[in-house]
GROMACS .gro file of C-alpha atoms in nm:
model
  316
    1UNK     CA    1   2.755   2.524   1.388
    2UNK     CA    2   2.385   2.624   1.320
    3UNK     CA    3   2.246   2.271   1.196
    4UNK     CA    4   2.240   1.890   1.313
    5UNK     CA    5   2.164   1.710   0.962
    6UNK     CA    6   2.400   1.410   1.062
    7UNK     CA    7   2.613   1.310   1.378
    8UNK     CA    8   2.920   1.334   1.168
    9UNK     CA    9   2.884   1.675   1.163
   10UNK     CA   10   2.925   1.743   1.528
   11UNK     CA   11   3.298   1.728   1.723
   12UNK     CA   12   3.387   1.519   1.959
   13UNK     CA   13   3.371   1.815   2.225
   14UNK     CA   14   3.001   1.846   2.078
   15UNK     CA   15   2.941   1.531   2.116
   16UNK     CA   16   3.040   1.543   2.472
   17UNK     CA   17   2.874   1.887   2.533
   18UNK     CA   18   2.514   1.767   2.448
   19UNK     CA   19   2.554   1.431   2.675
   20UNK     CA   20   2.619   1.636   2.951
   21UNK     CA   21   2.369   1.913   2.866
   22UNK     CA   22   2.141   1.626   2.822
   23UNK     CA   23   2.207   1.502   3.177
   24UNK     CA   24   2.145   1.787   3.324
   25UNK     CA   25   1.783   1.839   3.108
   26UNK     CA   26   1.721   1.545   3.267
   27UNK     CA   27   1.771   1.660   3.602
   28UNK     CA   28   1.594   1.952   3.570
   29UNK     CA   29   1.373   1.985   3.245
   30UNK     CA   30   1.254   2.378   3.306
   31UNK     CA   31   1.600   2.495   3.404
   32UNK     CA   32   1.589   2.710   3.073
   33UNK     CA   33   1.210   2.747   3.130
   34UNK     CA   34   1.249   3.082   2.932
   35UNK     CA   35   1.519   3.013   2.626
   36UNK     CA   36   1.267   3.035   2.323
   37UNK     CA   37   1.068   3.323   2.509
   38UNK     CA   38   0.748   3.220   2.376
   39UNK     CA   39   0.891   3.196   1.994
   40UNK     CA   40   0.782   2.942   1.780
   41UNK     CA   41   0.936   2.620   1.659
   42UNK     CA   42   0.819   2.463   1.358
   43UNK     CA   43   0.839   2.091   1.387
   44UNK     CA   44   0.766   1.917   1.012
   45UNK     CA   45   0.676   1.593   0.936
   46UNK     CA   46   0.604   1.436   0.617
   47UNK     CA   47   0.561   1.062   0.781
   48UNK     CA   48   0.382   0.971   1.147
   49UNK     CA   49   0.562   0.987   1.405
   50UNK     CA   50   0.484   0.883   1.799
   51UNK     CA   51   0.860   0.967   1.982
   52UNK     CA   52   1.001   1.239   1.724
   53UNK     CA   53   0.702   1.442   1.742
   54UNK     CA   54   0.609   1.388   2.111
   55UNK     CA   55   0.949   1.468   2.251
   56UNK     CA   56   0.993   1.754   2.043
   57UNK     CA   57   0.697   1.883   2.176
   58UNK     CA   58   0.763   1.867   2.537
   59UNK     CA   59   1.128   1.976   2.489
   60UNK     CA   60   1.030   2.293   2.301
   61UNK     CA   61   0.726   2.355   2.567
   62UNK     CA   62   0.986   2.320   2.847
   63UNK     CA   63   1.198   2.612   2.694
   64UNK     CA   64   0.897   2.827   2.697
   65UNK     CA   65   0.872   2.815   2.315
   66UNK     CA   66   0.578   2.751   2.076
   67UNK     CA   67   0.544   2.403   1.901
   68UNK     CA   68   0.364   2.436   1.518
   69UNK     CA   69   0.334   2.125   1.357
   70UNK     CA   70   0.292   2.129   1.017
   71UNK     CA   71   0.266   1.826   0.779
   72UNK     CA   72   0.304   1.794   0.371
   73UNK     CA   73  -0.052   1.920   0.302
   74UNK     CA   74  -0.005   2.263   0.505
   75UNK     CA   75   0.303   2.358   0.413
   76UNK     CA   76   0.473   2.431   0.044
   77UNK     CA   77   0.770   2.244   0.083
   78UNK     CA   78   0.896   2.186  -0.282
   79UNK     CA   79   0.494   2.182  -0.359
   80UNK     CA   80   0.450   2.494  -0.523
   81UNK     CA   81   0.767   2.676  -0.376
   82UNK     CA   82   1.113   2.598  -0.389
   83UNK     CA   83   1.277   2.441  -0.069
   84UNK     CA   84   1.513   2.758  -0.045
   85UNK     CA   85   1.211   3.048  -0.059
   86UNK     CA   86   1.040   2.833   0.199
   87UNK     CA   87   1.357   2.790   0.392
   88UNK     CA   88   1.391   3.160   0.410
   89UNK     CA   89   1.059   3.249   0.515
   90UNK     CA   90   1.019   3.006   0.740
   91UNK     CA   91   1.361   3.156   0.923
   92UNK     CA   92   1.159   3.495   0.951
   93UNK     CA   93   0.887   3.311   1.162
   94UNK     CA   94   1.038   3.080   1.407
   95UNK     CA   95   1.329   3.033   1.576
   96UNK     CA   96   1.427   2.655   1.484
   97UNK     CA   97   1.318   2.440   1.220
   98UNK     CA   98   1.282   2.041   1.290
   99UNK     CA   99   1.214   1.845   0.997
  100UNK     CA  100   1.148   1.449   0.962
  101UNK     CA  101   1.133   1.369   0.592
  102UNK     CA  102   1.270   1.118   0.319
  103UNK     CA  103   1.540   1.285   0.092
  104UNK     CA  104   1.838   1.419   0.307
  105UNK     CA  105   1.884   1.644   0.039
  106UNK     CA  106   1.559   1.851   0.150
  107UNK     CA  107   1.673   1.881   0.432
  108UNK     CA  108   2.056   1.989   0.313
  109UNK     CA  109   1.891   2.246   0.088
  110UNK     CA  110   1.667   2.325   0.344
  111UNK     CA  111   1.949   2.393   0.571
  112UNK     CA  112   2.175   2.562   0.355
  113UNK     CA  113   1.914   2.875   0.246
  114UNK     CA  114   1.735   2.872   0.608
  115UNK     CA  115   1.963   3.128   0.889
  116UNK     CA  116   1.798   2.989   1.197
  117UNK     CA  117   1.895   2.598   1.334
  118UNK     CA  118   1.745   2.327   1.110
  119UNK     CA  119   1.753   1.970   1.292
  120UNK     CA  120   1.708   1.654   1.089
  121UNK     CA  121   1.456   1.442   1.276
  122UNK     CA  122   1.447   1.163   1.046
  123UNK     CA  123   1.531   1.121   0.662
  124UNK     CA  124   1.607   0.819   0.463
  125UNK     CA  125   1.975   0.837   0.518
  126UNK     CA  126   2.007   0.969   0.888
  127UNK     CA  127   1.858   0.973   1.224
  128UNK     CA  128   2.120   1.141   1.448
  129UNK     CA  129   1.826   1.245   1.717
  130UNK     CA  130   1.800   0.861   1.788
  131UNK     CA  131   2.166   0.815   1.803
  132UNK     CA  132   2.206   1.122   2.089
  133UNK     CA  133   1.927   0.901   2.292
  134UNK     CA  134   2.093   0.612   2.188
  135UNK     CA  135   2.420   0.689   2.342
  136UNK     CA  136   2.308   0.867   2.665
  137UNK     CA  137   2.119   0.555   2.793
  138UNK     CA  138   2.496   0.369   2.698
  139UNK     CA  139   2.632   0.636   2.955
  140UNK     CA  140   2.329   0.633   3.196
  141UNK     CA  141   2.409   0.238   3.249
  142UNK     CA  142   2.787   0.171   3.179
  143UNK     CA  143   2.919   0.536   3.298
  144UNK     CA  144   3.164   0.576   3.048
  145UNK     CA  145   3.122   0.519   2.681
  146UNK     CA  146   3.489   0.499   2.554
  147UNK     CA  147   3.573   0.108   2.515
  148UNK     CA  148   3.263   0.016   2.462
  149UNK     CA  149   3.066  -0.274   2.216
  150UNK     CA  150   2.744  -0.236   2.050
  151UNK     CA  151   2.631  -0.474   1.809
  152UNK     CA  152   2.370  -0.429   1.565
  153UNK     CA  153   2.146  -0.654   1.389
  154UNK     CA  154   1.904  -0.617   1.073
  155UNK     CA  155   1.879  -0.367   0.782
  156UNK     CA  156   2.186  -0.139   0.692
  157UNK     CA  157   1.918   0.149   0.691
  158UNK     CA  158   1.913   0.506   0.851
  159UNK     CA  159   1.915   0.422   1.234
  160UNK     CA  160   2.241   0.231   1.116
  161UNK     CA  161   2.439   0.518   0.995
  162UNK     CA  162   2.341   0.754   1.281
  163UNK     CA  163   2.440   0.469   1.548
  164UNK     CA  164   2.745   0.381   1.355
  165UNK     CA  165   2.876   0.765   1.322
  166UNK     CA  166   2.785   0.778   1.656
  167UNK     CA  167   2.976   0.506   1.810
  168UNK     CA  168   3.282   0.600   1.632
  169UNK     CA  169   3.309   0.974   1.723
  170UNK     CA  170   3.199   0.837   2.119
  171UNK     CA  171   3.546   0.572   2.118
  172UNK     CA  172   3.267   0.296   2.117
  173UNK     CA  173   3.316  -0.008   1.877
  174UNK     CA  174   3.043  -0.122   1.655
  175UNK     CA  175   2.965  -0.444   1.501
  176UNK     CA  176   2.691  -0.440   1.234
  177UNK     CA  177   2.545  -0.739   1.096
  178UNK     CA  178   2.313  -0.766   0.797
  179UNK     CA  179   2.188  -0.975   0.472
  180UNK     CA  180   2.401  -0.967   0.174
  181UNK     CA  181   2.225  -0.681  -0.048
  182UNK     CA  182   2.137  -0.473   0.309
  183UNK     CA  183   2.472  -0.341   0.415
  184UNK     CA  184   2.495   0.000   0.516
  185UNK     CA  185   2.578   0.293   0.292
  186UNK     CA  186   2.920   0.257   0.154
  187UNK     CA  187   2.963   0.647   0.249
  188UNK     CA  188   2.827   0.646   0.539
  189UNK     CA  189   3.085   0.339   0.614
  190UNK     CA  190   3.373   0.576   0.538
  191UNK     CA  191   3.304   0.846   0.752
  192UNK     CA  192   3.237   0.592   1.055
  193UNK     CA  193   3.545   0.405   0.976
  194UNK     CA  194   3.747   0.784   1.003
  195UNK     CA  195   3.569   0.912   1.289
  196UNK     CA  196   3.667   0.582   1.471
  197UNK     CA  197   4.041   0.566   1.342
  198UNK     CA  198   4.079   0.879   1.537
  199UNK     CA  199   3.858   0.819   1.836
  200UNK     CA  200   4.085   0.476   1.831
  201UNK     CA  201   3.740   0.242   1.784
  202UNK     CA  202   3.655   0.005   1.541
  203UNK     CA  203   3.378  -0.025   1.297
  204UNK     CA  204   3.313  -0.374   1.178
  205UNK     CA  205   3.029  -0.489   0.906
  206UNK     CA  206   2.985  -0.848   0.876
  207UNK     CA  207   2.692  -1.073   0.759
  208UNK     CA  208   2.728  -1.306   1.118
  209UNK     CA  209   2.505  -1.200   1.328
  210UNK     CA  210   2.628  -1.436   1.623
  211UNK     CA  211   3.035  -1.315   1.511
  212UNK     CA  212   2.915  -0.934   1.542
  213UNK     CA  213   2.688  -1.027   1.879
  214UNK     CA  214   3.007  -1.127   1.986
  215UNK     CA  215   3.164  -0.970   2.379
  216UNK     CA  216   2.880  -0.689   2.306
  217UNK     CA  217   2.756  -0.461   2.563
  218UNK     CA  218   2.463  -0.370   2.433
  219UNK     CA  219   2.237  -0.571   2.090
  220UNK     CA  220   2.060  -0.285   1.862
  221UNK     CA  221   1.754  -0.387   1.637
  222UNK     CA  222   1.512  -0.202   1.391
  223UNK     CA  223   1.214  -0.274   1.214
  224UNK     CA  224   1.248  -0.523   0.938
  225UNK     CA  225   0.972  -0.356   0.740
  226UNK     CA  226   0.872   0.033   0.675
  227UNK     CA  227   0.562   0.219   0.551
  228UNK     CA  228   0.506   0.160   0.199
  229UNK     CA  229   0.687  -0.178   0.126
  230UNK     CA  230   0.498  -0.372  -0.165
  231UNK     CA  231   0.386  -0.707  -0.016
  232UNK     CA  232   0.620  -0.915  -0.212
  233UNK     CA  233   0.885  -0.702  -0.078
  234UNK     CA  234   0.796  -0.795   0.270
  235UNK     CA  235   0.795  -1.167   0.204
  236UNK     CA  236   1.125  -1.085   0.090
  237UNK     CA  237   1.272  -0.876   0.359
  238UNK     CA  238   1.135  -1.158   0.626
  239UNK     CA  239   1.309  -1.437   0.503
  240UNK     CA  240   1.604  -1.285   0.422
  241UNK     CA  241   1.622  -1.108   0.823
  242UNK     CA  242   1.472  -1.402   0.983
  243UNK     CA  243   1.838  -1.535   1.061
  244UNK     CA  244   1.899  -1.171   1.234
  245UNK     CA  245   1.662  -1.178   1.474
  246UNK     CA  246   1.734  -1.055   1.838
  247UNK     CA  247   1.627  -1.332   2.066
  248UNK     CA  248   1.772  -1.557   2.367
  249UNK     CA  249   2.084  -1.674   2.177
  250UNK     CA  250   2.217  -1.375   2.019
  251UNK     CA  251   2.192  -1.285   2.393
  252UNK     CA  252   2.364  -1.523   2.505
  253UNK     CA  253   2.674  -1.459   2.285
  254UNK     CA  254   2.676  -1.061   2.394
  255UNK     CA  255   2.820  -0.959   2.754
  256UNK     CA  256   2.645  -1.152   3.028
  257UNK     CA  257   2.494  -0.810   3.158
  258UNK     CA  258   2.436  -0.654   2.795
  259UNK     CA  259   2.194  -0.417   2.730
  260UNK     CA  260   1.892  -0.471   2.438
  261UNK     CA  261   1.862  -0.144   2.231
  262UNK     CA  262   1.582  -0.049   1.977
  263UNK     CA  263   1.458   0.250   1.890
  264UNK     CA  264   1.071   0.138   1.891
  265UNK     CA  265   0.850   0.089   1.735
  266UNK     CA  266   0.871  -0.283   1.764
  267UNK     CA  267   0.724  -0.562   1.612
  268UNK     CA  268   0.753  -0.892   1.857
  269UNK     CA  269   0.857  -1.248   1.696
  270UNK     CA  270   1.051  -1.036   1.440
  271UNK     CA  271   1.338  -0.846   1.513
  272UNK     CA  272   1.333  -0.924   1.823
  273UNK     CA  273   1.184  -1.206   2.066
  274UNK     CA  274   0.933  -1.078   2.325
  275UNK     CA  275   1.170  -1.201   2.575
  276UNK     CA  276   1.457  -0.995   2.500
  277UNK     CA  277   1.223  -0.686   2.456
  278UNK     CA  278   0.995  -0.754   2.739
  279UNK     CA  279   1.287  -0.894   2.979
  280UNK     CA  280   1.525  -0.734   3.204
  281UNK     CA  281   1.813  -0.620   3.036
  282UNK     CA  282   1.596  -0.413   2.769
  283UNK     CA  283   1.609  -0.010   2.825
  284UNK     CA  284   1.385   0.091   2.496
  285UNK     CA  285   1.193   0.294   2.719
  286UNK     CA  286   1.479   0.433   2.846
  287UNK     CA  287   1.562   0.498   2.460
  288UNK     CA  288   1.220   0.702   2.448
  289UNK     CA  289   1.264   0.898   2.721
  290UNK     CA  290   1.588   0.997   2.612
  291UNK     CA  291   1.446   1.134   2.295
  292UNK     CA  292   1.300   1.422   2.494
  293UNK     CA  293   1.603   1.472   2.687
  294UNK     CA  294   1.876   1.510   2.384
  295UNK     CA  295   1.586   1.733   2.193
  296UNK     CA  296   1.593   1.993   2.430
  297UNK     CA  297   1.953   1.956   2.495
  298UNK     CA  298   2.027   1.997   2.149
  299UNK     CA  299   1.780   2.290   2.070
  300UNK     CA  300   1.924   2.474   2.386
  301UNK     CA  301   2.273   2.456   2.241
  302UNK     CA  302   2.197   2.529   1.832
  303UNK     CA  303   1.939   2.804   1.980
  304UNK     CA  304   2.260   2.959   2.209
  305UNK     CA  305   2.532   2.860   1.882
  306UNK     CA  306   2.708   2.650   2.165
  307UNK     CA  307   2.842   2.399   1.885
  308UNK     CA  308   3.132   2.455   1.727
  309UNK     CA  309   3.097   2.160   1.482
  310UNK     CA  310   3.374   1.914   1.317
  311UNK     CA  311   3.650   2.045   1.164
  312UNK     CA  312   3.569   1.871   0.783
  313UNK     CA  313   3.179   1.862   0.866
  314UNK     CA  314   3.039   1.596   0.629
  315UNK     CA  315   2.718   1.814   0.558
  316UNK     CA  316   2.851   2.191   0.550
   0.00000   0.00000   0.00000
C-alpha cells in the first residue's frame, strides 16, 4: 500500500498497526529521529489550515525530514500542468506528498501517476487523518475500541465518512444523525455498512439526534458552516442544524461518562454549547494532539511500505 486517500483503503491489521505505531510516537516522538534523512516532504494546501498543517510539520521535522509547503499560487497543480506530469515530478523531489484539497479526484489522479506515498489531508469527500486521531483518543480513554458507540451530530460531510469508515473497520458502532437533505454520501454509506458487517458493528443514519445520542460513548460534532457559503446559505444551514446541536441534553442521553469529540475548529452556541466543549468530558485537544501523533505514525509506515492495504481497496 503506497497511499492513504480514504480509511477504507487500509486493513484492519493496518488499522491496528498505525494505533499502535501511533502510541508509541507518542511515547517517544524522535525514536525515528533519522527516517526521512533530511529529504523533503511536500505538504500542499489549497485551503488554511491550523492542525493539518501544524502537525504535519512537527511530525515530518521529528523524522529528520524537510517540510515545503506549497499553496495553489506556487505550485502548477492542474494550473498550467496536468495533475499526472506534476505528480511525477514532484515524486523525483521528495519523498512523500501530503495534499489537503477539494476534489478527491486530484488527489486519486494525483496518487495514481505519483511513485512515492501521497496522503489525503483533507478533500471534500474524506478526511481519514482526523479519523486516525479520532480513534486513538477512543483507545487512549476506553482501552479497547471493539464494542464501542459514537454518535455523531450535524452535516453528512467529509469528517462523516472518514469517522464512519473508521468506526466500522475498528468493531465500533456509529450512529449519525443529520437534516433531511444532509445525509452522508450514499457510497460512502455502503462501504461503512460492509466494513462493519464484517468487523460485526453497526452503522446507523437517522435524522434523531437524541435516538442516535442514544447509550453513546462518545458525541462527535463539526462545523455547521465552511469557507465560501453564500449568506443565504448560512441562514439556511442554521436553522435547519439548530435542532442538532451538541449541548447538556444530548449529553445527557449518551453514556453517563461519554466523551465530546470535534475535530476543531469550533464555533460555541452552534454545534456545540460552551459547556459541553469547555467542560470535563471534552478531549478536542486531545483530538489535536493526536493529529501530530497519527501523521508521523502514518508517514513512518507508507515511508517503510509497512501497509499492506485492504484486500478490495475502495481507492486502488
Amino acid at each position: 500500500m503506497k497511499d492513504l486517500l480514504r480509511i477504507a483503503d487500509l486493513s484492519p491489521a493496518d488499522l491496528e498497526h498505525l494505533l499502535v505505531l501511533s502510541e508509541q510516537v507518542r511515547s517517544d516522538p524522535h525514536a525515528n529521529a533519522d527516517l526521512l534523512g533530511g529529504d523533503t516532504v511536500i505538504t500542499y494546501f489549497a485551503k488554511p489550515s491550523t492542525r493539518t498543517r501544524l502537525s504535519f510539520g512537527s511530525a515530518i521535522s521529528h523524522l529528520g525530514g524537510v517540510p515545503e509547503v506549497v499553496g495553489p499560487s506556487e505550485l502548477q497543480l492542474g494550473r498550467g500542468e496536468t495533475i499526472e506530469d506534476t505528480a511525477q515530478v514532484v515524486s523525483r523531489y521528495a519523498r512523500a506528498f501530503v495534499i489537503r484539497t477539494f476534489a478527491d479526484d486530484d488527489v486519486q489522479r494525483f496518487a495514481a501517476a505519483a511513485t512515492i506515498p501521497v496522503i489525503n489531508a483533507l478533500t471534500d469527500g474524506h478526511h481519514p487523518c482526523q479519523a486516525l486521531a479520532d480513534l486513538l483518543t477512543l483507545r487512549q480513554r476506553f482501552g479497547e475500541l471493539r464494542g464501542l458507540k459514537v454518535a455523531y451530530l450535524g452535516d453528512g460531510n467529509n469528517v462523516t465518512h472518514s469517522l464512519m469508515e473508521a468506526c466500522a473497520l475498528a468493531g465500533v458502532d456509529i450512529s449519525v444523525a443529520t437534516p433531511v437533505g444532509y445525509e452522508p454520501d450514499p457510497e460512502v454509506r455502503a462501504v461503512a455498512e460492509d466494513l462493519a458487517q464484517r468487523s460485526g458493528s453497526r452503522v446507523t443514519v437517522t435524522h434523531d439526534p437524541l435516538l442516535a445520542a442514544a447509550g453513546a460513548n462518545a458525541v462527535y460534532a463539526d462545523v455547521w458552516l465552511s469557507m465560501g457559503v453564500s449568506e443565504d446559505e448560512k441562514a439556511l444551514r442554521a436553522k435547519d442544524l439548530r435542532p442538532y446541536q451538541v449541548n447538556a441534553a444530548v449529553m445527557a442521553e449518551a453514556s453517563p461518562h461519554a466523551l465530546f469529540m470535534h475535530c476543531l475548529p469550533a464555533h460555541r452556541g452552534e454545534e456545540v454549547s460552551a459547556e459541553v466543549i469547555d467542560g470535563p468530558h471534552s478531549v478536542v485537544f486531545d483530538e489535536a494532539e493526536n493529529r501530530m501523533h497519527t501523521a508521523q505514525a502514518l508517514l513512518t509506515a507508507l515511508v517503510l511500505g509497512q501497509l499492506d492495504g485492504a484486500a478490495t481497496a475502495v481507492t486502488s
